[in-house]
XYZ file of C-alpha atoms in Angstrom:
102
model
C 130.446 76.650 118.943
C 132.504 73.487 118.629
C 131.383 70.309 116.873
C 133.077 66.984 116.204
C 132.352 64.541 113.393
C 133.452 61.011 112.564
C 133.726 61.092 108.773
C 133.938 63.360 105.763
C 130.250 63.170 104.828
C 129.278 64.180 108.342
C 131.788 67.054 108.188
C 130.164 68.465 105.057
C 126.700 68.186 106.613
C 127.807 69.841 109.865
C 129.417 72.720 107.946
C 126.211 73.140 105.953
C 124.248 73.389 109.225
C 126.624 75.524 111.303
C 128.479 77.700 108.742
C 131.590 77.854 110.975
C 134.393 80.376 110.609
C 137.031 77.623 110.847
C 137.249 73.847 110.576
C 140.040 71.362 111.223
C 140.073 68.371 108.870
C 142.121 65.200 108.768
C 143.157 63.677 105.456
C 142.198 60.149 106.544
C 138.447 60.508 107.126
C 136.369 57.404 106.380
C 133.525 57.447 103.804
C 134.756 60.696 102.226
C 138.421 61.602 102.719
C 139.490 65.024 103.912
C 140.439 66.244 100.435
C 137.024 65.377 99.013
C 135.281 66.794 102.088
C 137.223 70.074 101.749
C 136.184 70.410 98.111
C 132.523 69.919 99.023
C 132.811 72.255 101.994
C 134.261 74.897 99.699
C 131.041 74.646 97.634
C 128.596 74.924 100.563
C 130.554 77.383 102.738
C 133.211 79.167 100.681
C 134.085 81.618 103.463
C 134.908 78.882 105.990
C 138.640 78.643 106.672
C 139.988 75.072 106.505
C 143.106 73.788 108.227
C 144.269 70.231 107.693
C 145.560 68.629 110.892
C 147.104 65.321 109.933
C 149.889 62.760 110.316
C 150.412 62.763 106.535
C 153.643 64.566 105.593
C 153.602 63.580 101.912
C 154.325 66.625 99.733
C 151.817 65.640 97.023
C 149.042 65.247 99.602
C 149.940 68.590 101.189
C 149.827 70.318 97.802
C 146.483 68.661 96.979
C 145.124 69.822 100.340
C 146.171 73.403 99.722
C 144.669 73.287 96.213
C 141.262 72.726 97.855
C 141.574 76.234 99.230
C 142.721 75.181 102.696
C 144.498 77.922 104.616
C 146.758 75.663 106.612
C 148.385 72.253 106.814
C 149.685 71.233 110.229
C 151.244 67.919 111.137
C 149.850 66.437 114.335
C 153.411 65.974 115.600
C 153.867 69.760 115.409
C 150.396 70.761 116.595
C 151.491 71.869 120.070
C 153.589 74.688 118.636
C 151.971 75.287 115.230
C 148.211 74.862 115.564
C 147.389 78.167 117.277
C 149.544 80.198 114.855
C 147.897 78.302 111.972
C 144.430 79.156 113.292
C 145.403 82.797 113.665
C 146.859 82.874 110.156
C 143.834 81.078 108.656
C 141.400 83.557 110.149
C 143.489 86.461 108.837
C 143.974 84.991 105.361
C 147.508 83.714 104.662
C 148.346 80.021 104.632
C 150.538 78.257 107.168
C 152.236 74.994 106.277
C 153.752 72.865 109.032
C 157.507 73.029 109.317
C 157.690 69.221 109.334
C 156.423 68.848 105.776
C 158.813 68.277 102.918
């Protein structure tokens, strides 16, 4: 099943309802940013793998994202070549960080 949401609060609610194996989050969600949403998602669905898919290449943001328990951080500019490997890695366990991050 695939679902799409418009903000971080909606993401948390949808995860609570669907209990997905994997979610893609952006850092820049309105209402509740991706970092806050990931922390809440971790509480309601700890087994759900999270990958951040974002334009934000800031090292501090990337590290904060991975501290939420995310299993991947992919820059949108690199998504064509890195997203599928990141999904595969996230579902198997290890983290994948986009090659375009600092």
